[in-house]
Coordinates of C-alpha atoms in Angstrom, one line a residue:
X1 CA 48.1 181.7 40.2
X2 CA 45.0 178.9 39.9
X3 CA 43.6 177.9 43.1
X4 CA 43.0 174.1 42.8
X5 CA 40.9 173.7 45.6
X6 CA 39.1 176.2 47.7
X7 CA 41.9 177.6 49.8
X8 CA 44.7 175.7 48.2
X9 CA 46.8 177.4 45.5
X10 CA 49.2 176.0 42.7
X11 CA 52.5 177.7 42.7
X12 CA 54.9 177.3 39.7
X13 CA 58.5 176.9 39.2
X14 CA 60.6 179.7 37.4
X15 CA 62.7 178.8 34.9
X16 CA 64.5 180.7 32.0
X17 CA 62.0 183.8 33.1
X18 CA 58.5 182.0 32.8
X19 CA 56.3 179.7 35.2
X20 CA 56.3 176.2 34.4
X21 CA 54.7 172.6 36.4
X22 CA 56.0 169.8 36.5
X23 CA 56.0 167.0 33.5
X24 CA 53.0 165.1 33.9
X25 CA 51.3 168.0 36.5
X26 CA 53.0 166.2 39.4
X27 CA 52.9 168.3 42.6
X28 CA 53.8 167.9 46.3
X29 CA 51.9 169.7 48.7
X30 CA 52.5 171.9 50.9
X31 CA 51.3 171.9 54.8
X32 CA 50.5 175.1 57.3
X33 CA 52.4 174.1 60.7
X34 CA 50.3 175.4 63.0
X35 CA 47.2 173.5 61.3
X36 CA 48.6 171.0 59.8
X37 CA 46.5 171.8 56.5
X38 CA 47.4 172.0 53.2
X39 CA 47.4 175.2 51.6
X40 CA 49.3 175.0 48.2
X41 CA 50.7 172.9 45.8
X42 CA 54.3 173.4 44.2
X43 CA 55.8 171.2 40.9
X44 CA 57.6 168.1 41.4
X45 CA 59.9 168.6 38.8
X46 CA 61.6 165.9 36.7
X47 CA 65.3 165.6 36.6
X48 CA 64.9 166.5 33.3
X49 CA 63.9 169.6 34.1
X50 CA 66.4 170.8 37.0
X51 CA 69.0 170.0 33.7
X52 CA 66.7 172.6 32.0
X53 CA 67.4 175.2 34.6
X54 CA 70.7 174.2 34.6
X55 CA 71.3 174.6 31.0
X56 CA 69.1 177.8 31.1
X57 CA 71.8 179.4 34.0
X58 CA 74.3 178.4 31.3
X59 CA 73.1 180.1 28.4
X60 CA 72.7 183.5 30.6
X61 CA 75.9 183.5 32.6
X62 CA 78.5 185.2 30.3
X63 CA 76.3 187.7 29.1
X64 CA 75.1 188.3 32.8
X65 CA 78.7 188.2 33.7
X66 CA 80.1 190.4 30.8
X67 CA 77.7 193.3 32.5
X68 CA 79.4 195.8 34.8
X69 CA 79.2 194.8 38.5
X70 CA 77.5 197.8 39.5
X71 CA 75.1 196.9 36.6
X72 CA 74.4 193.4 38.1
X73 CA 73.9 195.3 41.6
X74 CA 70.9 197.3 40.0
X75 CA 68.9 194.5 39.5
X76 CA 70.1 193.7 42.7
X77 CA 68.8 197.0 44.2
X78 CA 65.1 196.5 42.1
X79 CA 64.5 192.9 43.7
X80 CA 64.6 195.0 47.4
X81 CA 62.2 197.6 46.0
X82 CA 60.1 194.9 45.3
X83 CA 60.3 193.0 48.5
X84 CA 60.0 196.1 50.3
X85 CA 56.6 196.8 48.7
X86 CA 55.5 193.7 49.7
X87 CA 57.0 193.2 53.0
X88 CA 54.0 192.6 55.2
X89 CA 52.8 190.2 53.0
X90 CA 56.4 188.2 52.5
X91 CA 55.9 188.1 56.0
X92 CA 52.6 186.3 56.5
X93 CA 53.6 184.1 53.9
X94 CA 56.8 183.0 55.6
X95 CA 54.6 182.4 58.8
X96 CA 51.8 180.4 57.4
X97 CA 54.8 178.7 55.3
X98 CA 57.4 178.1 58.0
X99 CA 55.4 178.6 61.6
X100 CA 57.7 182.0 62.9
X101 CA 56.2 184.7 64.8
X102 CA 54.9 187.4 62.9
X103 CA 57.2 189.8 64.6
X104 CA 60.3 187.3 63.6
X105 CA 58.8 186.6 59.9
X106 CA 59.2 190.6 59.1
X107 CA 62.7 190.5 60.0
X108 CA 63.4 187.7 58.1
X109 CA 62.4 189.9 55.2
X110 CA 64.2 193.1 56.5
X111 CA 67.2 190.6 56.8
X112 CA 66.7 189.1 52.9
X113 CA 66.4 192.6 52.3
X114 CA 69.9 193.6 54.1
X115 CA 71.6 190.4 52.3
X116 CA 70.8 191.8 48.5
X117 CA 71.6 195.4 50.0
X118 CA 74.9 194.5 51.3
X119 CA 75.9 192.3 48.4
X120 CA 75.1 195.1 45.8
X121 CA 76.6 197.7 47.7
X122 CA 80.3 195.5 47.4
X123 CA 79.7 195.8 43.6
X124 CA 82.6 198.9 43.6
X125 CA 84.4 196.7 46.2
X126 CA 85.6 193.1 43.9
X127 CA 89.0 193.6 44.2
X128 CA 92.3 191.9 42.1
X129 CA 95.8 192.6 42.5
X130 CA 98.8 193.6 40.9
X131 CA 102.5 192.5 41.9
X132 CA 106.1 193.2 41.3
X133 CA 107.4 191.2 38.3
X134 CA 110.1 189.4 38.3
X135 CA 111.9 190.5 34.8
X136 CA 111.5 193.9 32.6
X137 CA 108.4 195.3 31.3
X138 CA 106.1 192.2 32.6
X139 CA 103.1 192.8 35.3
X140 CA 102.1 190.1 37.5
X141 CA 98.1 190.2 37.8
X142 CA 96.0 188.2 39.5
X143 CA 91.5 189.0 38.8
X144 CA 88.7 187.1 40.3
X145 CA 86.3 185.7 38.4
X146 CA 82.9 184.1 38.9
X147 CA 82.1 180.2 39.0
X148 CA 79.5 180.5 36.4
X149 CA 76.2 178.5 37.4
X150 CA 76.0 178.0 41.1
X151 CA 73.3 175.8 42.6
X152 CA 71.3 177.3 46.5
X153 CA 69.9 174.6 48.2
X154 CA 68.2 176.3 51.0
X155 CA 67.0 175.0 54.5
X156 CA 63.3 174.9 55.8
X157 CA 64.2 177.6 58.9
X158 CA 65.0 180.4 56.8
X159 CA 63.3 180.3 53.4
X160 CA 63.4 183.9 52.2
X161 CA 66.7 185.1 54.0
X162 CA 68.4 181.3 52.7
X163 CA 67.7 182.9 49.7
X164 CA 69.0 186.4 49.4
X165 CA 72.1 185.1 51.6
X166 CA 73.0 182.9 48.6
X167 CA 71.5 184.8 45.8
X168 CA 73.2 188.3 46.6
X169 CA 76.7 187.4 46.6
X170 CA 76.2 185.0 43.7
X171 CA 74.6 187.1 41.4
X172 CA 76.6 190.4 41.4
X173 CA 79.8 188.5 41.7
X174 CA 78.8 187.7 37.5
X175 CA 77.7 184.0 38.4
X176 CA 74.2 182.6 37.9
X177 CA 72.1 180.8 40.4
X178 CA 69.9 177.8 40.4
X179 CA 67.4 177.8 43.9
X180 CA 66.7 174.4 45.1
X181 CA 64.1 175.6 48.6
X182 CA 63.5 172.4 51.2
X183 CA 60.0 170.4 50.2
X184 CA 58.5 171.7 53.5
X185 CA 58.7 175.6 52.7
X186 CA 59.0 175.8 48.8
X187 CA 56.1 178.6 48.7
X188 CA 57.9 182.2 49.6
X189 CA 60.8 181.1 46.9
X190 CA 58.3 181.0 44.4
X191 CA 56.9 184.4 45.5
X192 CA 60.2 185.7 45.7
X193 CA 61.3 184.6 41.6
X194 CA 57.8 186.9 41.1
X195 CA 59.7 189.6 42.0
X196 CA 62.7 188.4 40.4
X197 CA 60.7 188.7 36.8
X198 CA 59.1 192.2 37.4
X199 CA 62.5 193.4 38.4
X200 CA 63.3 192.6 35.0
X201 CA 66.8 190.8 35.6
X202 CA 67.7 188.6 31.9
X203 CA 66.0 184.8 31.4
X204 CA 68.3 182.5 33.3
X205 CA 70.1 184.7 35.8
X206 CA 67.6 183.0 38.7
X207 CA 66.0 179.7 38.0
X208 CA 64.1 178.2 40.5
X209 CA 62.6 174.7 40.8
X210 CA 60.9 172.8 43.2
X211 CA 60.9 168.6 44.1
X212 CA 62.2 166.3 45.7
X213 CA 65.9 165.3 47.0
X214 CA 66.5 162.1 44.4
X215 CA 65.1 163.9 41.2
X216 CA 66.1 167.4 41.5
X217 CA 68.7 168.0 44.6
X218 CA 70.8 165.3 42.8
X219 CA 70.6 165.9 39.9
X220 CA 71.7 170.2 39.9
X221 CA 74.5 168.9 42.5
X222 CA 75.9 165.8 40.1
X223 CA 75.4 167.7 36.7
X224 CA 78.8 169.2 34.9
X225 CA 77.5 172.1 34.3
X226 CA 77.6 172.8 38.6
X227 CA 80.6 175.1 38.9
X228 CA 79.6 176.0 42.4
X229 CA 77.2 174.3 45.2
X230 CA 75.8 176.8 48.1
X231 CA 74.0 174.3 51.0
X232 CA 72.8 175.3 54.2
X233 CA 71.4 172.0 55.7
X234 CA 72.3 168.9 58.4
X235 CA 75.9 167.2 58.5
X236 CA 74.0 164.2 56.6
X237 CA 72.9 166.2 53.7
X238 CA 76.1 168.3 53.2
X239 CA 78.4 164.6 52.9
X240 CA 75.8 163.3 50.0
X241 CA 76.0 167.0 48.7
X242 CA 80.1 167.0 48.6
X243 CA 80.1 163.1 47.9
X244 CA 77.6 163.7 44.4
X245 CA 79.7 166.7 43.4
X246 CA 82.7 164.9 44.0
X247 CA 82.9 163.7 40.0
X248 CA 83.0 166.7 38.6
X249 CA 85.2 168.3 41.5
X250 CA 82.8 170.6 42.0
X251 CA 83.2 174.1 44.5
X252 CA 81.5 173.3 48.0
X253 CA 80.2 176.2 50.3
X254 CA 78.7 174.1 53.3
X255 CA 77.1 175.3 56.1
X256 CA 76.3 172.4 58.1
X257 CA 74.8 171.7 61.5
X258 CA 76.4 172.5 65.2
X259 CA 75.8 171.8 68.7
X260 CA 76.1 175.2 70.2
X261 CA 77.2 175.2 73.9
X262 CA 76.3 178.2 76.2
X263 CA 79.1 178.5 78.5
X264 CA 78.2 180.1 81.6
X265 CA 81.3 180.6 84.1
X266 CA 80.2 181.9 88.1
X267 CA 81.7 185.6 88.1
X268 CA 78.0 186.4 85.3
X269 CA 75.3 188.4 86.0
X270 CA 72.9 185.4 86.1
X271 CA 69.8 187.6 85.1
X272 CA 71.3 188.7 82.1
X273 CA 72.5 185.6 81.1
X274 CA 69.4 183.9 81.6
X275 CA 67.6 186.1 79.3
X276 CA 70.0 185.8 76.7
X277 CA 69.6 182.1 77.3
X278 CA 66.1 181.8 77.1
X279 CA 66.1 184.0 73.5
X280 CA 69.0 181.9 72.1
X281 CA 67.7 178.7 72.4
X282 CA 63.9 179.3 71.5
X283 CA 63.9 181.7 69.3
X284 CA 62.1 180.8 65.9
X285 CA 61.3 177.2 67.7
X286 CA 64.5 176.4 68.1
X287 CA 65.3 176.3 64.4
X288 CA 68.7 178.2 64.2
X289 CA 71.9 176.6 63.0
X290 CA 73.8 178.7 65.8
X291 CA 70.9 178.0 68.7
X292 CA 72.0 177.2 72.0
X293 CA 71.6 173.9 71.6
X294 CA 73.5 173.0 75.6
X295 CA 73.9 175.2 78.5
X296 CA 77.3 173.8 80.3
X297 CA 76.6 176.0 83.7
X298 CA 79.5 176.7 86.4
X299 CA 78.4 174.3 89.3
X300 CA 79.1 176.9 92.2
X301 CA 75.6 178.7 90.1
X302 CA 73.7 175.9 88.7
X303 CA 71.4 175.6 90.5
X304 CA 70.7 179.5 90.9
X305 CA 70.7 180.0 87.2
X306 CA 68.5 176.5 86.6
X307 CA 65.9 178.1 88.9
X308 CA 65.3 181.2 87.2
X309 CA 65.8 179.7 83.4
X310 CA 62.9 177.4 84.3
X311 CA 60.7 180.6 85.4
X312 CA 62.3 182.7 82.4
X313 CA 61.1 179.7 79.9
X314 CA 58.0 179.0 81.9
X315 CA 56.8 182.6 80.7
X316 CA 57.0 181.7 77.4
X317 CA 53.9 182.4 75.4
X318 CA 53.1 179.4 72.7
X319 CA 50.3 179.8 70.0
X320 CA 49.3 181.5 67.1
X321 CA 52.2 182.8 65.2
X322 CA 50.2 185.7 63.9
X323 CA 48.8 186.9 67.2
X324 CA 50.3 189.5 69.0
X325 CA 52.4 188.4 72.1
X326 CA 53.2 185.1 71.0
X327 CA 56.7 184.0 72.0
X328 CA 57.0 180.6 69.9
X329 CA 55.0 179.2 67.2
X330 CA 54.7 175.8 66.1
X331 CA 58.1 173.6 64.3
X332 CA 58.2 173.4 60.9
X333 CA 57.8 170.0 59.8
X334 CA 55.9 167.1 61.8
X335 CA 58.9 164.9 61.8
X336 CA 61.1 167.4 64.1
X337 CA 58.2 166.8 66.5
X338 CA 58.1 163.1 66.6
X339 CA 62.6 164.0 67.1
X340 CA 62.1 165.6 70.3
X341 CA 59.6 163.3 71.9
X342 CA 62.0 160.4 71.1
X343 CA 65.3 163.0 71.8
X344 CA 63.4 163.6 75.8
X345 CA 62.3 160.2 76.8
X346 CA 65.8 158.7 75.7
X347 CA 67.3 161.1 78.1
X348 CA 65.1 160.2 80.8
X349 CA 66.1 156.8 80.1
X350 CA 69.8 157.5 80.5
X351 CA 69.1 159.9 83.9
X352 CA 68.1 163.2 83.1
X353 CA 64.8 164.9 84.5
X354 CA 62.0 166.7 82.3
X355 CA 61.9 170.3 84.1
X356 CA 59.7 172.1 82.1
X357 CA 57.4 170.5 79.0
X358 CA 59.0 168.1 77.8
X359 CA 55.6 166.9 75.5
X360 CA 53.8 168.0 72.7
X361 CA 52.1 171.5 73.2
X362 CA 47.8 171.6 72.8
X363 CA 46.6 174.9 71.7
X364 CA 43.0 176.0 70.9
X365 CA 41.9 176.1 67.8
X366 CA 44.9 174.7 66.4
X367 CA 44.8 171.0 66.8
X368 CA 46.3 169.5 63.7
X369 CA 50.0 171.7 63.8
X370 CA 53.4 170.3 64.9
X371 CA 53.1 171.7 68.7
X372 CA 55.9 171.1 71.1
X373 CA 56.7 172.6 74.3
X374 CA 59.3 174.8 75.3
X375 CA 61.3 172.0 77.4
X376 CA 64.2 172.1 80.2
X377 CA 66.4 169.0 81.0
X378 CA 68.1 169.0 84.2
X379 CA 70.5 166.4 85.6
X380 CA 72.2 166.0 81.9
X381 CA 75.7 165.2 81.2
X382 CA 77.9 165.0 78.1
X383 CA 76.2 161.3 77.1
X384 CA 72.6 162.3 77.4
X385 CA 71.2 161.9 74.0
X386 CA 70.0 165.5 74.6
X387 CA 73.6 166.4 74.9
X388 CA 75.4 164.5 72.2
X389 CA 72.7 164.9 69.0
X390 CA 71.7 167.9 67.2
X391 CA 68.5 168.9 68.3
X392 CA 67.3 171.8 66.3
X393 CA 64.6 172.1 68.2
X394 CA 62.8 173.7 71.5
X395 CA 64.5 171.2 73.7
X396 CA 67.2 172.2 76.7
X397 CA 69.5 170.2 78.6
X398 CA 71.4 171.9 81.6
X399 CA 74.8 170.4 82.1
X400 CA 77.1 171.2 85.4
X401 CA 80.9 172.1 84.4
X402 CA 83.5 172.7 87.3
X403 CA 85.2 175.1 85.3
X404 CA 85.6 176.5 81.5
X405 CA 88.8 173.4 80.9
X406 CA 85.8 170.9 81.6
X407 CA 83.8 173.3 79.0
X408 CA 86.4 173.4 76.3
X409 CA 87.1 170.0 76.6
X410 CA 83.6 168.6 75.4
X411 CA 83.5 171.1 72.7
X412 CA 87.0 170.2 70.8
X413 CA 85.7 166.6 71.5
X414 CA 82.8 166.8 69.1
X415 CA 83.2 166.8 65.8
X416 CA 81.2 169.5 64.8
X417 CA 82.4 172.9 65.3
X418 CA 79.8 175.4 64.2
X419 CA 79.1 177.6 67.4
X420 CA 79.8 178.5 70.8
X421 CA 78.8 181.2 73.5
X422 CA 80.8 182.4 76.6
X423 CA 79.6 183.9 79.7
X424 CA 82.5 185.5 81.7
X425 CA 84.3 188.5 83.0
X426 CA 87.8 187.1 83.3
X427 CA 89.9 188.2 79.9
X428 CA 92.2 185.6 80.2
X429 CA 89.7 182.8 79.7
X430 CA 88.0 185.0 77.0
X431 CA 91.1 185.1 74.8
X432 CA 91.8 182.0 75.3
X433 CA 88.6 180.4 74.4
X434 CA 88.7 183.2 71.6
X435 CA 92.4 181.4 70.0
X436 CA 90.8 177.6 71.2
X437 CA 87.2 176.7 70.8
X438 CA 87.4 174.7 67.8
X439 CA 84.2 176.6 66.3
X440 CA 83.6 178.9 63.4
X441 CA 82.1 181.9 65.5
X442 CA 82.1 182.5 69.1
X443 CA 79.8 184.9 71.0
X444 CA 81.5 187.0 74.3
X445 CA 78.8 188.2 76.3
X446 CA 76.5 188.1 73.7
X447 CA 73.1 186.0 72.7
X448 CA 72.0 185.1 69.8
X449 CA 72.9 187.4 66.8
X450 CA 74.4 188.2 63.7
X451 CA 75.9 190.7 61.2
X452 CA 75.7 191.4 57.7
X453 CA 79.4 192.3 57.5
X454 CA 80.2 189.3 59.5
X455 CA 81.4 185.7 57.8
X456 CA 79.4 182.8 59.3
X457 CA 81.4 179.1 58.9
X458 CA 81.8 176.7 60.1
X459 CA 84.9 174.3 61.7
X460 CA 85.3 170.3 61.0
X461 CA 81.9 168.6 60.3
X462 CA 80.2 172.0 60.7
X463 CA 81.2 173.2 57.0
X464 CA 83.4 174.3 54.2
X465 CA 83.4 178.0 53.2
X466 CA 80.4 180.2 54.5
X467 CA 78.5 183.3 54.0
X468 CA 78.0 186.9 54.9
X469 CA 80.5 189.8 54.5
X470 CA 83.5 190.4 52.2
X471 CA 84.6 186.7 52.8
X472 CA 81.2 185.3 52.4
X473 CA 81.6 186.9 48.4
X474 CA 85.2 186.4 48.2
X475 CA 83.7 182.1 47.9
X476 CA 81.4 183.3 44.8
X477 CA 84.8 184.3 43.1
X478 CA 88.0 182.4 41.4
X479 CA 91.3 183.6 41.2
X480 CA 92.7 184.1 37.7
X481 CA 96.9 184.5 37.3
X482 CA 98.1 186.4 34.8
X483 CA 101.7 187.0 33.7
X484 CA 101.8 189.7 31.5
X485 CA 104.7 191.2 28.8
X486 CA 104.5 194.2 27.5
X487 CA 107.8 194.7 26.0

């Protein structure tokens, strides 16, 4: 691909299996976050093109769809060849692209990887079923079938694993995918449709284009021939998402934002917990849907646990994301940064105390990137501004409970229900915060994680539907009745 300036390199957009730019050579560009430099260029497309790739998804779906599953799962199986080939350098594109540790960029591919695996492995596994009829020589079936063309608009944390999370499932289920990546990491999707077209998969199957929210989002999510509408984004963007499909009564998978809450109760190992702490909130910068986003801690151990989180997060190593024993690299976009400077000194304002950071982060040789410090708010409670807004981010706050009813209490209150972690030993409370959080996953004695055989959703504002595992495919696939005589 053409370099338009030294250093800086036009990417295209892929649509019915070749590389096309926008009408009228309109690009956005596309900024390094620990520099703050552009390095590339990507098309931004006309809404008359995202109807192109819509119309191009259209054209290839029944063919795509009339193909055996474990045919679909080939091509499947040819894309992970190909990203495996290339894995190191999927990886330093996704850090110069997104701002990840190099150690955390190479499992993002190994995860993409494990997505397109897993969903091409349940090609033998799409299941229908047959039922007692209710008069002679009749059979009562009901198949699954696909959507047709689905649309993936992906989030800026994750752009390759986004990706093969949505396209997986989507694609050997018989449906057809158009991939909308966010503005601020469009570059690795690109890369990624290049292996798309040398795995040889049929014009249309995957398009991919590239702009922004009003011309091309809108447009793929409003158009009739949207059977389905994958999002993983913020509670803002999936209500304009499920209000502009509403016309056409479009499907909705949304996975949607959260507040995560950390329980800790007093009867913890407080060492283990704190490292699990420390990992689950800044890991990639902060930038995970299912983060701990708020530590409610047991009173009768706050202060014992506060003490050695600060040390724990005080350790943290911030810099280059390519060097070798960095913790945290720089956030993704510039605007999150200007968020958690305003996110910190409101919470002063209202009482709490900056602990640790708590500013933008200087480091050598790297001036111009979206820096922030690894922060700790002390002295929160449930109306901090810290507390009661998604932060997304690498910011803290440390709330005293007296007890997991004073815990459970401010989660059901909010109206997001995406996450939730709980520190305990008692089994009562555990199965009873197991049957009550009002959340879509719940972690026992575990940080951060996640499984490919798993299903992550999420509750009230957090989501429709979700991904991963037999029910994450089961949402790619409509049920079909069918009353049949034989006689």
């Amino acid at each position: 691909m053409p370099a338009t300036a030294p250093d800086v390199t036009a990417y295209a957009c892929f649509l019915d299996n070749g590389w096309v730019h926008a009408d009228g050579g309109a690009t956005t560009e596309v900024r390094n976050p620990a520099t703050g430099a552009v390095y590339a260029t990507v098309p931004a497309c006309s809404k008359a093109q995202a109807e192109s790739a819509l119309e191009s998804s259209e054209r290839a779906q029944p063919g795509w769809a009339a193909l055996p599953a474990q045919q679909r799962a080939l091509y499947l199986h040819r894309i992970v060849d190909g990203l495996r080939a290339e894995r190191e350098h999927f990886a330093g594109l996704l850090v110069q692209e997104q701002g990840k540790t190099l150690p955390e960029a190479r499992g993002e591919v190994d995860d993409t990887m494990m997505y397109l695996t897993y969903a091409a492995e349940a090609a033998r596994r799409l299941e229908g079923s047959i039922f007692p009829a209710d008069h002679p020589d009749e059979s009562l079936w009901i198949t699954k079938v696909p959507f047709g063309v689905t649309v993936g608009l992906c989030a800026f944390n994750y752009p390759l694993a986004l990706i093969g999370r949505k396209v997986g499932p989507a694609l050997v289920t018989g449906n057809t995918m158009v991939l909308k990546p966010h503005e601020a990491t469009p570059v690795t999707a690109s890369e990624f449709c290049r292996v798309v077209e040398e795995a040889g998969l049929p014009a249309g199957v995957i398009n991919m284009v590239t702009g922004g929210v009003s011309e091309v989002a809108s447009t793929l999510v409003s158009s009739p021939r949207t059977r389905l509408v994958t999002v993983t984004g913020s509670i803002p963007a999936g209500r304009a998402i499920y209000a502009a499909g509403a016309q056409n009564i479009t499907a909705m998978s949304l996975e949607l934002g959260g507040k995560a809450p950390f329980i800790v109760l007093d009867d913890v190992d407080i060492d283990q917990v704190v490292e699990a702490a420390v990992v689950s909130r800044f890991a990639n910068c902060g930038q995970v849907c299912i983060c701990n986003e708020m530590v409610l801690v047991h009173e009768r151990i706050a202060d014992e646990f506060t003490e050695k989180f600060l040390a724990r997060a005080g350790k943290l190593r911030v810099g280059d994301p390519m060097a070798d024993g960095t913790d945290m690299g720089p956030y993704t976009t510039p605007q999150g940064v200007e968020k958690f400077e305003q996110v910190v000194a409101a919470s002063v304002e209202q009482g709490a105390e900056v602990a640790l950071g708590g500013r933008r982060a200087a480091v050598d040789g790297f001036e111009g990137g979206y820096w922030f410090e690894p922060t700790v708010l002390v002295n929160a409670t449930r109306d901090t501004p810290a507390v009661e807004h998604e932060v997304f981010g690498p910011v803290l706050p440390i709330v005293k409970i007296s007890g997991y009813e004073e815990a459970e209490a401010m989660v059901n209150g909010r109206d997001e229900g995406l996450s939730a972690y709980l520190w305990t030993q008692n089994h009562r409370t555990i199965m009873k915060a197991t049957r009550d959080l009002e959340v879509g996953t719940v972690f026992v004695n575990k940080g951060i994680c996640g499984s490919v055989q798993g299903f992550h959703t999420g509750h009230k504002w957090s989501g429709l539907g979700g991904e991963d595992g037999v029910h994450g495919i089961e949402g790619y696939l409509q049920k079909r009745t069918i009353y049949m005589n034989f006689a």
